[in-house]
Structures are given as C-alpha cells and as structure tokens.
Amino acid sequence: MKRLGAAGPVAIVLSFWPPLGGFVLLAFLTALGPWLRAHGMMGMIVYVAVAGVLMGISFVPTYSCAIIAGWAFGFVAGLPLALVAITVASLIAYVIGRWIARDRVLEVIQERPRWNAIHRALLRGDNVETVAVVTLMRIPPAAPFALANFVLAAARVPLVAYTVGSFLGVIPRTAMATFAAAKLEQLRFKNVSDTWMVVAGIVATVLVCVVLGVLANRALRQLTAEPESAPGPVSAD
C-alpha cells in the first residue's frame, strides 16, 4: 500500500463506493425517470452529462445509470443513451486514473506473474488484441467498472483500444439493465400472462449475460495464459 501511494487508497474506495452511490441514486428512480422523460431532448442531454460525470468520478455504478435510462426513455432510446454516458465516464476515469497512478502501479504489476501476464496481453501485438482483452474484462456482469477503469488507465492501455473495448464490453450488461428497467416501468400487473412474459424475458436476458460472462472469463484466461516452456535437452548421462 505504501509503494502504491495515492493509488492504493483510491483502489480500495473504488471497490465499495460506487454501489453505495448506486443505491442512493436508485432511491430517486421514480422521481428522476418521469422528469427526464418529460423534458425530451433536454432530459436526454442532462442524463448523459450527469450520468457520465457521476460514473466517471466513480460515484455510481453503470447498472444504476442504465436502469434510469431504461426507466426514463425505454429500451430503444435508453440503451444508446446509457452506452454514450458510460463511454464518456470511461474517458473521464481514464484521465483521472493516469494522473493518480503514475508509475507506481506498473512497478507492482511487474512483480506479480498473473497481473504481469494480463498487462503484457494488453500491450503486446496490435490494437485488435488489446481491444479483445479489454472487451473480455468488461463483459462479466459483476466486473467492477470503476476499478477496471483505474487499473486499465494505470496499466497505460492505449486510449483508442481502451475506449473501443470498454464500449463493446459493457453492451451486454447495459442492455440487460436497460431492458429490465424499461419492461418493469411499463408493467401494470393487470394481465397475468403479460406479467409472466415480461418476467421470463428479464430472466432470459440475465441468464444470457451470465453465460457471456463465464465465456468471457474463460477466453480471458486462455488469452493471458503463459506459454509453456519447451523441455530442455535430455542429458546423455
């Protein structure tokens, strides 16, 4: 922790602070949603700006902002708005992470084989491979967005690959949260068959995201695995 300097306390805070802010934000969901929807284009601009800053400084997690987008604007409009806000947030977090981490985090990464393997996978080869690693890191639904932003920025991942990979990787879980919120906001519980169809759709969406997360973790392990060293020559003794 001492060697990490300011990066150590920041990483600890990023591990638990965003979910707390998310609960606070969702407590105002039923008030924020109608207000944003009632203000049309202005509401969309306000949403992207405020959500982008709040996620960028790691005050709230991505799922809470995606839920608000789905609740306020529906799935069709809410999903692209949420993705834009998350992309803006990732850029803000990248700048902050690079400024705080400096070279201290790189020194610690190089001393740990697993971390170093992922770091080399992020930086070796062309941007396509780097984008693939970043995307796989982002896909699992439980992957901490704020902490991942900080680690990727500290590892000096190229900005273009970081942005593209982040955008692609958060699509599944953002779509899941936006879809669920949009359906629940429209649900009136008057028609039992419609209610079960909505619930079944949400459950299916969650299961798809979980499966994608498992597959992404498996692919990431394979992509960052150390190559086995070739056996040495057999002695003639």
mmCIF file of C-alpha atoms in Angstrom:
data_model
loop_
_atom_site.group_PDB
_atom_site.id
_atom_site.type_symbol
_atom_site.label_atom_id
_atom_site.label_comp_id
_atom_site.label_asym_id
_atom_site.label_seq_id
_atom_site.Cartn_x
_atom_site.Cartn_y
_atom_site.Cartn_z
ATOM 1 C CA MET A 1 0.000 0.000 0.000
ATOM 2 C CA LYS A 2 2.833 2.411 0.825
ATOM 3 C CA ARG A 3 4.503 1.754 -2.510
ATOM 4 C CA LEU A 4 1.270 2.421 -4.392
ATOM 5 C CA GLY A 5 0.987 5.879 -2.866
ATOM 6 C CA ALA A 6 -2.377 7.527 -3.565
ATOM 7 C CA ALA A 7 -3.306 4.681 -5.933
ATOM 8 C CA GLY A 8 -3.744 2.241 -3.013
ATOM 9 C CA PRO A 9 -6.477 4.131 -1.110
ATOM 10 C CA VAL A 10 -8.181 5.041 -4.390
ATOM 11 C CA ALA A 11 -8.368 1.364 -5.421
ATOM 12 C CA ILE A 12 -9.890 0.454 -2.036
ATOM 13 C CA VAL A 13 -12.509 3.201 -2.270
ATOM 14 C CA LEU A 14 -13.399 2.169 -5.833
ATOM 15 C CA SER A 15 -14.108 -1.355 -4.571
ATOM 16 C CA PHE A 16 -17.071 -0.370 -2.403
ATOM 17 C CA TRP A 17 -18.066 3.264 -3.033
ATOM 18 C CA PRO A 18 -19.912 3.014 -6.418
ATOM 19 C CA PRO A 19 -22.555 0.502 -5.188
ATOM 20 C CA LEU A 20 -23.384 2.778 -2.249
ATOM 21 C CA GLY A 21 -23.896 5.716 -4.587
ATOM 22 C CA GLY A 22 -25.965 3.482 -6.852
ATOM 23 C CA PHE A 23 -28.425 2.676 -4.062
ATOM 24 C CA VAL A 24 -28.818 6.381 -3.325
ATOM 25 C CA LEU A 25 -29.428 7.171 -6.996
ATOM 26 C CA LEU A 26 -31.980 4.387 -7.436
ATOM 27 C CA ALA A 27 -33.873 5.626 -4.385
ATOM 28 C CA PHE A 28 -34.919 8.605 -6.538
ATOM 29 C CA LEU A 29 -35.731 6.462 -9.588
ATOM 30 C CA THR A 30 -39.477 7.074 -9.644
ATOM 31 C CA ALA A 31 -38.913 10.837 -9.436
ATOM 32 C CA LEU A 32 -35.966 11.095 -11.849
ATOM 33 C CA GLY A 33 -37.488 8.917 -14.565
ATOM 34 C CA PRO A 34 -40.651 10.985 -15.216
ATOM 35 C CA TRP A 35 -38.697 14.257 -15.018
ATOM 36 C CA LEU A 36 -36.150 13.158 -17.621
ATOM 37 C CA ARG A 37 -38.847 11.744 -19.885
ATOM 38 C CA ALA A 38 -40.984 14.892 -19.639
ATOM 39 C CA HIS A 39 -38.125 17.128 -20.800
ATOM 40 C CA GLY A 40 -37.494 15.263 -24.065
ATOM 41 C CA MET A 41 -34.168 16.085 -25.734
ATOM 42 C CA MET A 42 -33.086 18.293 -22.835
ATOM 43 C CA GLY A 43 -33.705 15.401 -20.460
ATOM 44 C CA MET A 44 -31.519 13.140 -22.609
ATOM 45 C CA ILE A 45 -28.682 15.682 -22.631
ATOM 46 C CA VAL A 46 -28.940 16.173 -18.879
ATOM 47 C CA TYR A 47 -28.922 12.414 -18.356
ATOM 48 C CA VAL A 48 -25.799 11.811 -20.474
ATOM 49 C CA ALA A 49 -23.900 14.717 -18.893
ATOM 50 C CA VAL A 50 -24.783 13.996 -15.258
ATOM 51 C CA ALA A 51 -24.558 10.206 -15.516
ATOM 52 C CA GLY A 52 -21.254 10.438 -17.392
ATOM 53 C CA VAL A 53 -19.683 12.636 -14.714
ATOM 54 C CA LEU A 54 -21.057 10.601 -11.785
ATOM 55 C CA MET A 55 -19.792 7.329 -13.263
ATOM 56 C CA GLY A 56 -16.544 8.961 -14.380
ATOM 57 C CA ILE A 57 -15.681 10.028 -10.833
ATOM 58 C CA SER A 58 -16.864 6.588 -9.633
ATOM 59 C CA PHE A 59 -19.748 7.915 -7.563
ATOM 60 C CA VAL A 60 -22.287 5.484 -9.058
ATOM 61 C CA PRO A 61 -22.040 2.142 -10.925
ATOM 62 C CA THR A 62 -23.058 1.585 -14.524
ATOM 63 C CA TYR A 63 -26.075 -0.568 -13.728
ATOM 64 C CA SER A 64 -27.860 2.191 -11.800
ATOM 65 C CA CYS A 65 -27.480 4.659 -14.675
ATOM 66 C CA ALA A 66 -28.590 2.007 -17.162
ATOM 67 C CA ILE A 67 -31.685 1.318 -15.052
ATOM 68 C CA ILE A 68 -32.567 5.013 -15.005
ATOM 69 C CA ALA A 69 -32.086 5.221 -18.792
ATOM 70 C CA GLY A 70 -34.427 2.290 -19.383
ATOM 71 C CA TRP A 71 -36.973 3.566 -16.877
ATOM 72 C CA ALA A 72 -36.999 7.113 -18.268
ATOM 73 C CA PHE A 73 -36.554 6.613 -22.024
ATOM 74 C CA GLY A 74 -37.444 2.987 -22.740
ATOM 75 C CA PHE A 75 -35.138 0.349 -24.186
ATOM 76 C CA VAL A 76 -34.778 1.667 -27.756
ATOM 77 C CA ALA A 77 -33.673 5.169 -26.721
ATOM 78 C CA GLY A 78 -32.335 4.277 -23.275
ATOM 79 C CA LEU A 79 -29.698 1.757 -24.398
ATOM 80 C CA PRO A 80 -27.732 4.092 -26.739
ATOM 81 C CA LEU A 81 -28.009 6.922 -24.208
ATOM 82 C CA ALA A 82 -26.653 4.695 -21.452
ATOM 83 C CA LEU A 83 -23.798 3.490 -23.677
ATOM 84 C CA VAL A 84 -22.840 7.065 -24.566
ATOM 85 C CA ALA A 85 -22.876 8.056 -20.882
ATOM 86 C CA ILE A 86 -20.735 5.043 -19.944
ATOM 87 C CA THR A 87 -18.248 5.818 -22.723
ATOM 88 C CA VAL A 88 -17.971 9.423 -21.529
ATOM 89 C CA ALA A 89 -17.487 8.121 -17.986
ATOM 90 C CA SER A 90 -14.722 5.739 -19.054
ATOM 91 C CA LEU A 91 -12.806 8.607 -20.683
ATOM 92 C CA ILE A 92 -13.121 10.785 -17.563
ATOM 93 C CA ALA A 93 -11.990 7.880 -15.390
ATOM 94 C CA TYR A 94 -9.045 7.167 -17.710
ATOM 95 C CA VAL A 95 -7.697 10.691 -17.334
ATOM 96 C CA ILE A 96 -8.116 10.612 -13.545
ATOM 97 C CA GLY A 97 -6.554 7.151 -13.280
ATOM 98 C CA ARG A 98 -3.489 8.084 -15.318
ATOM 99 C CA TRP A 99 -2.970 11.188 -13.182
ATOM 100 C CA ILE A 100 -3.247 9.335 -9.855
ATOM 101 C CA ALA A 101 -1.440 6.088 -10.664
ATOM 102 C CA ARG A 102 1.655 7.411 -12.446
ATOM 103 C CA ASP A 103 4.427 4.729 -12.438
ATOM 104 C CA ARG A 104 3.763 3.185 -9.019
ATOM 105 C CA VAL A 105 1.126 0.700 -10.158
ATOM 106 C CA LEU A 106 3.263 -0.505 -13.081
ATOM 107 C CA GLU A 107 6.087 -1.385 -10.677
ATOM 108 C CA VAL A 108 3.759 -3.531 -8.552
ATOM 109 C CA ILE A 109 2.163 -5.185 -11.608
ATOM 110 C CA GLN A 110 5.537 -6.288 -12.928
ATOM 111 C CA GLU A 111 6.277 -8.133 -9.674
ATOM 112 C CA ARG A 112 3.160 -10.344 -9.849
ATOM 113 C CA PRO A 113 3.096 -13.045 -12.587
ATOM 114 C CA ARG A 114 -0.685 -13.116 -13.134
ATOM 115 C CA TRP A 115 -1.027 -9.337 -13.255
ATOM 116 C CA ASN A 116 2.032 -9.083 -15.443
ATOM 117 C CA ALA A 117 0.624 -11.673 -17.872
ATOM 118 C CA ILE A 118 -2.583 -9.673 -18.300
ATOM 119 C CA HIS A 119 -0.574 -6.466 -18.636
ATOM 120 C CA ARG A 120 1.577 -7.945 -21.390
ATOM 121 C CA ALA A 121 -1.540 -9.266 -23.142
ATOM 122 C CA LEU A 122 -2.966 -5.747 -23.066
ATOM 123 C CA LEU A 123 0.087 -4.136 -24.578
ATOM 124 C CA ARG A 124 1.573 -6.764 -26.882
ATOM 125 C CA GLY A 125 0.692 -7.059 -30.543
ATOM 126 C CA ASP A 126 -1.696 -4.785 -32.364
ATOM 127 C CA ASN A 127 -4.685 -2.809 -31.116
ATOM 128 C CA VAL A 128 -7.092 -5.586 -32.117
ATOM 129 C CA GLU A 129 -5.724 -7.931 -29.463
ATOM 130 C CA THR A 130 -5.723 -5.158 -26.864
ATOM 131 C CA VAL A 131 -9.352 -4.344 -27.690
ATOM 132 C CA ALA A 132 -10.200 -8.050 -27.301
ATOM 133 C CA VAL A 133 -8.632 -8.229 -23.825
ATOM 134 C CA VAL A 134 -10.335 -5.048 -22.630
ATOM 135 C CA THR A 135 -13.675 -6.257 -24.030
ATOM 136 C CA LEU A 136 -13.375 -9.603 -22.248
ATOM 137 C CA MET A 137 -12.526 -7.853 -18.987
ATOM 138 C CA ARG A 138 -15.676 -5.722 -19.273
ATOM 139 C CA ILE A 139 -18.244 -8.369 -20.287
ATOM 140 C CA PRO A 140 -18.852 -10.223 -16.974
ATOM 141 C CA PRO A 141 -21.886 -8.614 -15.248
ATOM 142 C CA ALA A 142 -20.087 -8.495 -11.907
ATOM 143 C CA ALA A 143 -16.928 -6.866 -13.311
ATOM 144 C CA PRO A 144 -16.323 -3.638 -11.335
ATOM 145 C CA PHE A 145 -16.429 -0.797 -13.866
ATOM 146 C CA ALA A 146 -14.765 1.867 -11.711
ATOM 147 C CA LEU A 147 -11.919 -0.334 -10.515
ATOM 148 C CA ALA A 148 -11.316 -1.687 -14.020
ATOM 149 C CA ASN A 149 -11.109 1.886 -15.347
ATOM 150 C CA PHE A 150 -8.437 2.692 -12.796
ATOM 151 C CA VAL A 151 -6.411 -0.463 -13.418
ATOM 152 C CA LEU A 152 -6.523 -0.117 -17.214
ATOM 153 C CA ALA A 153 -5.524 3.533 -17.018
ATOM 154 C CA ALA A 154 -2.717 2.726 -14.585
ATOM 155 C CA ALA A 155 -1.515 -0.015 -16.942
ATOM 156 C CA ARG A 156 -1.286 2.618 -19.707
ATOM 157 C CA VAL A 157 -3.554 0.817 -22.127
ATOM 158 C CA PRO A 158 -3.760 2.850 -25.379
ATOM 159 C CA LEU A 159 -6.717 5.220 -25.230
ATOM 160 C CA VAL A 160 -8.341 4.096 -28.508
ATOM 161 C CA ALA A 161 -8.197 0.398 -27.605
ATOM 162 C CA TYR A 162 -9.398 1.193 -24.078
ATOM 163 C CA THR A 163 -12.386 3.179 -25.352
ATOM 164 C CA VAL A 164 -13.451 0.701 -28.040
ATOM 165 C CA GLY A 165 -13.011 -2.323 -25.768
ATOM 166 C CA SER A 166 -14.892 -0.641 -22.945
ATOM 167 C CA PHE A 167 -17.791 0.270 -25.227
ATOM 168 C CA LEU A 168 -18.096 -3.245 -26.648
ATOM 169 C CA GLY A 169 -17.638 -4.984 -23.318
ATOM 170 C CA VAL A 170 -20.375 -3.144 -21.414
ATOM 171 C CA ILE A 171 -23.049 -3.638 -24.097
ATOM 172 C CA PRO A 172 -24.442 -6.950 -22.708
ATOM 173 C CA ARG A 173 -24.886 -5.874 -19.075
ATOM 174 C CA THR A 174 -26.064 -2.388 -20.054
ATOM 175 C CA ALA A 175 -28.647 -3.895 -22.388
ATOM 176 C CA MET A 176 -29.780 -6.240 -19.624
ATOM 177 C CA ALA A 177 -30.289 -3.457 -17.077
ATOM 178 C CA THR A 178 -31.927 -1.101 -19.574
ATOM 179 C CA PHE A 179 -34.266 -3.785 -20.905
ATOM 180 C CA ALA A 180 -35.314 -4.902 -17.429
ATOM 181 C CA ALA A 181 -35.977 -1.339 -16.250
ATOM 182 C CA ALA A 182 -37.965 -0.466 -19.385
ATOM 183 C CA LYS A 183 -40.162 -3.545 -19.033
ATOM 184 C CA LEU A 184 -40.744 -3.072 -15.303
ATOM 185 C CA GLU A 185 -41.673 0.586 -15.783
ATOM 186 C CA GLN A 186 -44.344 -0.430 -18.313
ATOM 187 C CA LEU A 187 -45.640 -3.303 -16.209
ATOM 188 C CA ARG A 188 -49.047 -2.734 -14.631
ATOM 189 C CA PHE A 189 -49.654 -6.284 -13.286
ATOM 190 C CA LYS A 190 -53.209 -6.302 -14.675
ATOM 191 C CA ASN A 191 -52.716 -9.105 -17.186
ATOM 192 C CA VAL A 192 -51.130 -12.190 -15.613
ATOM 193 C CA SER A 193 -49.933 -13.627 -18.934
ATOM 194 C CA ASP A 194 -48.222 -10.356 -19.886
ATOM 195 C CA THR A 195 -46.603 -10.202 -16.460
ATOM 196 C CA TRP A 196 -45.132 -13.683 -16.819
ATOM 197 C CA MET A 197 -43.877 -12.896 -20.333
ATOM 198 C CA VAL A 198 -42.056 -9.806 -19.060
ATOM 199 C CA VAL A 199 -40.560 -11.697 -16.123
ATOM 200 C CA ALA A 200 -39.485 -14.556 -18.398
ATOM 201 C CA GLY A 201 -37.848 -12.082 -20.794
ATOM 202 C CA ILE A 202 -35.910 -10.432 -17.988
ATOM 203 C CA VAL A 203 -34.765 -13.792 -16.560
ATOM 204 C CA ALA A 204 -33.659 -14.954 -20.015
ATOM 205 C CA THR A 205 -31.709 -11.731 -20.539
ATOM 206 C CA VAL A 206 -29.948 -12.127 -17.192
ATOM 207 C CA LEU A 207 -29.038 -15.751 -17.974
ATOM 208 C CA VAL A 208 -27.599 -14.763 -21.354
ATOM 209 C CA CYS A 209 -25.422 -12.105 -19.705
ATOM 210 C CA VAL A 210 -24.212 -14.590 -17.074
ATOM 211 C CA VAL A 211 -23.304 -17.138 -19.743
ATOM 212 C CA LEU A 212 -21.472 -14.461 -21.747
ATOM 213 C CA GLY A 213 -19.581 -13.506 -18.590
ATOM 214 C CA VAL A 214 -18.483 -17.092 -17.957
ATOM 215 C CA LEU A 215 -17.338 -17.484 -21.555
ATOM 216 C CA ALA A 216 -15.517 -14.139 -21.408
ATOM 217 C CA ASN A 217 -13.648 -15.140 -18.248
ATOM 218 C CA ARG A 218 -12.618 -18.430 -19.846
ATOM 219 C CA ALA A 219 -11.429 -16.687 -23.016
ATOM 220 C CA LEU A 220 -9.529 -14.103 -20.961
ATOM 221 C CA ARG A 221 -7.698 -16.822 -19.022
ATOM 222 C CA GLN A 222 -6.691 -18.518 -22.273
ATOM 223 C CA LEU A 223 -5.601 -15.257 -23.870
ATOM 224 C CA THR A 224 -3.428 -14.225 -20.926
ATOM 225 C CA ALA A 225 -2.052 -17.687 -20.094
ATOM 226 C CA GLU A 226 1.685 -18.012 -20.018
ATOM 227 C CA PRO A 227 3.026 -20.234 -22.818
ATOM 228 C CA GLU A 228 4.525 -23.473 -21.583
ATOM 229 C CA SER A 229 8.286 -23.522 -21.779
ATOM 230 C CA ALA A 230 9.792 -26.069 -24.095
ATOM 231 C CA PRO A 231 11.523 -29.023 -22.356
ATOM 232 C CA GLY A 232 15.291 -28.784 -22.183
ATOM 233 C CA PRO A 233 17.633 -31.241 -23.892
ATOM 234 C CA VAL A 234 17.820 -34.692 -22.316
ATOM 235 C CA SER A 235 21.188 -35.447 -20.778
ATOM 236 C CA ALA A 236 23.142 -38.394 -22.254
ATOM 237 C CA ASP A 237 24.426 -39.472 -18.840
#
